[in-house]
Each structure stands twice: as structure tokens, then as C-alpha cells.
Amino acid sequence: MARKRFDDSNCAVARTLNEVGDWWSLLIVLQAMYGTRRYVDFQKELGIARNILSDRLDRLVENEVLRKVDVGEHGSRFEYRLTDKGRDLFPIVIAMRQWSEKWNPCPEPGLDLRDRATGRPLRQLCVQDADGKPLTIREVQIADRNTENSPEV
Amino acid sequence: MARKRFDDSNCAVARTLNEVGDWWSLLIVLQAMYGTRRYVDFQKELGIARNILSDRLDRLVENEVLRKVDVGEHGSRFEYRLTDKGRDLFPIVIAMRQWSEKWNPCPEPGLDLRDRATGRPLRQLCVQDADGKPLTIREVQIADRNTENSPEV
DNA sequence: GAATCTGGTTTCGTGAAGCAACCTTATTTA
DNA sequence: TAAATAAGGTTGCTTCACGAAACCAGATTC
């Protein structure tokens, strides 16, 4: 692939893609959010090749999205747990879920996310102003911090 | 790559990744949100190879994220515009921006997003219950719609 | 002490991702 | 009319991402 990297990109979205933008990383994070913690379980749940899994786990640990915890009494038993940074990917994952459920609905039910306290489903994620008022993309001003511009979309 | 596809996956996140989960697609969508509409402009702004751009634009059109509009008086001049489905990717993109700004801040300023009406910055995107109360990942119950389970994360 | 579990690493082959350069067709502008 | 621009298509090449399977080593279990 000789894939282009965006490590030093000025674009925040590109920098996010650089850390979790490949096919597997975000699915691993998702799986971790579902409660998976161990190497073999990730492997079984995702059906990912083992070397790829190793590579992705290492990179996620390196980027501090996961942390590798030694849970063996005498070593050699590990868990991969979400860090705060990793847990903060939750809105991204939820936004993706909701987008897919809206635009590419799947006949089979799949997973269900609810408020643990009340048992009610989640609200549709949306961009809001400081007061919580929903904003469409047209209501958001996109401006270069240096120059002035704000396109119509 | 012989990349694994997730077209028919039961996982909503995987299905989203299948449509916009590669390195370029989401950046193209982002660029479209910034106001770019024409092939050459995408190419110049993103620095993407032309055949890859063609391929991605085609796929995005095929998936109805963009639509190709003939704006030439006599044909052969096109614009790629976001559909409603494409515009609905806005929360995902914003969530990625905010994540990156929080965890991988960039020294240079970059773009600035504000409420066009009030000029105030956006609220941090978060998962909410039906009433709008913010929910952490621990407060969300993740259950298979068939069986019963809800892991601790 | 043999088998098994866990968490990997190594090797190898394939194909797809990516880039660059050149070509085409049509339109617009100088 | 010549040139420049727009929107690609095509080819050729390189490299790396991915997958499969084998191998490995420490700990535990039988």
C-alpha cells in the first residue's frame, strides 16, 4: 500500500484516522467496549489474523488507547483495557452505529444499547451548540482560524 | 491487501467502516463538508492520487454518500455534492475532530467550528440518554438483543 | 511429564493500495 | 486558432497490508 500517513497533519480528522483509521483498530476498540479484554478473545470474536491482531494491539497500546495489564499471578497472562483516551472514542463508535442503523439497516437485530439506569434507548447523537441546541451542518460556521471563509455545503 | 469486507456484517460499526472506513473516503467527505465540490479541487486539497480519487468518488456516489451533478452547460462538468446520507456523517466527523483536539492537540490552529448564528463554539459531542443527560460508557447497557449480557468496561 | 492454554513471532505468498506519468475528450479563454 | 482547463481513463510499477499456517515459550493442568 505504501499508505499515506497523516501523523503531522494539520487536520484533526486526519490525525484521528492516523491512530484508529484502519480497518481493524476501531473494531478492536469496539470489541473492548463490549467487554473483551484478552488476546484470544479478540481473535475469536473478530476472526482477525493473529499477526495483525498483535500489530494493532501494540499500536493501540503505543498510542495509549489501550493499556496492557499483567493479570497473571506469575506473569504471562495479559489483558488489554481501554484507557480514558480509548473510552473517549465512545461517541465516534456510537455515531457510526447510528449512521449505519439509519442508512444501512440490517435485518437481523444485533446489539442493543440502552441507558443502564432507565433502560431507555439512547438519543440520536447530534452536533449541538453551547446550549445543547441541535445544529445542522449548514448552521455551523467552518472558518480557517487565520483567513476568513465559510462555505455553503 | 485482500482486505476483509464487512458488507454483510451484523455489526453496524463494521458496516459503516465498509462504506467510509478507508483512509481517503472520510477525508473526501470532510472536504466536501468544507465546501469542496469539484474533482480537481479535491485532488489539490487532499494531494490524493487521481485514480484513487476517481475510485473513491465513484464508490461514494454508488453508496449514495455523494451525488454527481452535471453542472456544465453542455455536459462534462461535474460537481460532487453531499447527499442527506453524506451530510449525516457530520457527527462522526465532529466526534473525530474533538477526539483529536483533546488527545492529540496540534500546535497550529487549523480550522475553527462555531455556531453560525451565535458565533459560539460547539459543545463537546457526547452520548446522551433520551432526555439529553450525558452518559458515560459505563452507564450504557450493551446487550445482545437475543441473549442477555452486559459487560463491565 | 505430557498435553494444553495463552500470547505471541516468523515466514511466505498474494493482491490491493498507492503514486506517477501519459492520454483523451470537451469546453473555455486568450 | 491556439492554449489552457476540467474531468477523468489507462498503464506500469512498488510496496506494504493482510491472511494462513507454522513455530515457540512459559504457565498450568492432568
Short mmCIF file of C-alpha atoms in Angstrom, two decimals, chain B residues 2-3 10 12 15 20-21 46 90 94 96 105 107 119-120 123 132 153:
data_model
loop_
_atom_site.label_atom_id
_atom_site.label_comp_id
_atom_site.label_asym_id
_atom_site.label_seq_id
_atom_site.Cartn_x
_atom_site.Cartn_y
_atom_site.Cartn_z
CA ALA B 2 -7.16 -8.83 0.12
CA ARG B 3 -8.92 -6.89 2.76
CA ASN B 10 -24.20 -7.97 11.60
CA ALA B 12 -23.34 -1.72 12.49
CA ARG B 15 -20.95 -1.75 8.02
CA VAL B 20 -16.35 5.17 4.65
CA GLY B 21 -13.75 3.29 6.64
CA LEU B 46 -6.04 16.36 -0.43
CA PHE B 90 -21.31 15.17 10.26
CA ILE B 94 -17.09 16.20 14.52
CA MET B 96 -13.24 12.62 15.41
CA PRO B 105 -3.69 18.54 20.07
CA PRO B 107 0.19 23.35 17.89
CA GLY B 119 -20.60 32.59 16.91
CA ARG B 120 -20.05 30.38 19.90
CA ARG B 123 -20.48 21.70 22.58
CA GLY B 132 -30.23 14.63 26.87
CA VAL B 153 -15.77 -1.96 30.51
#
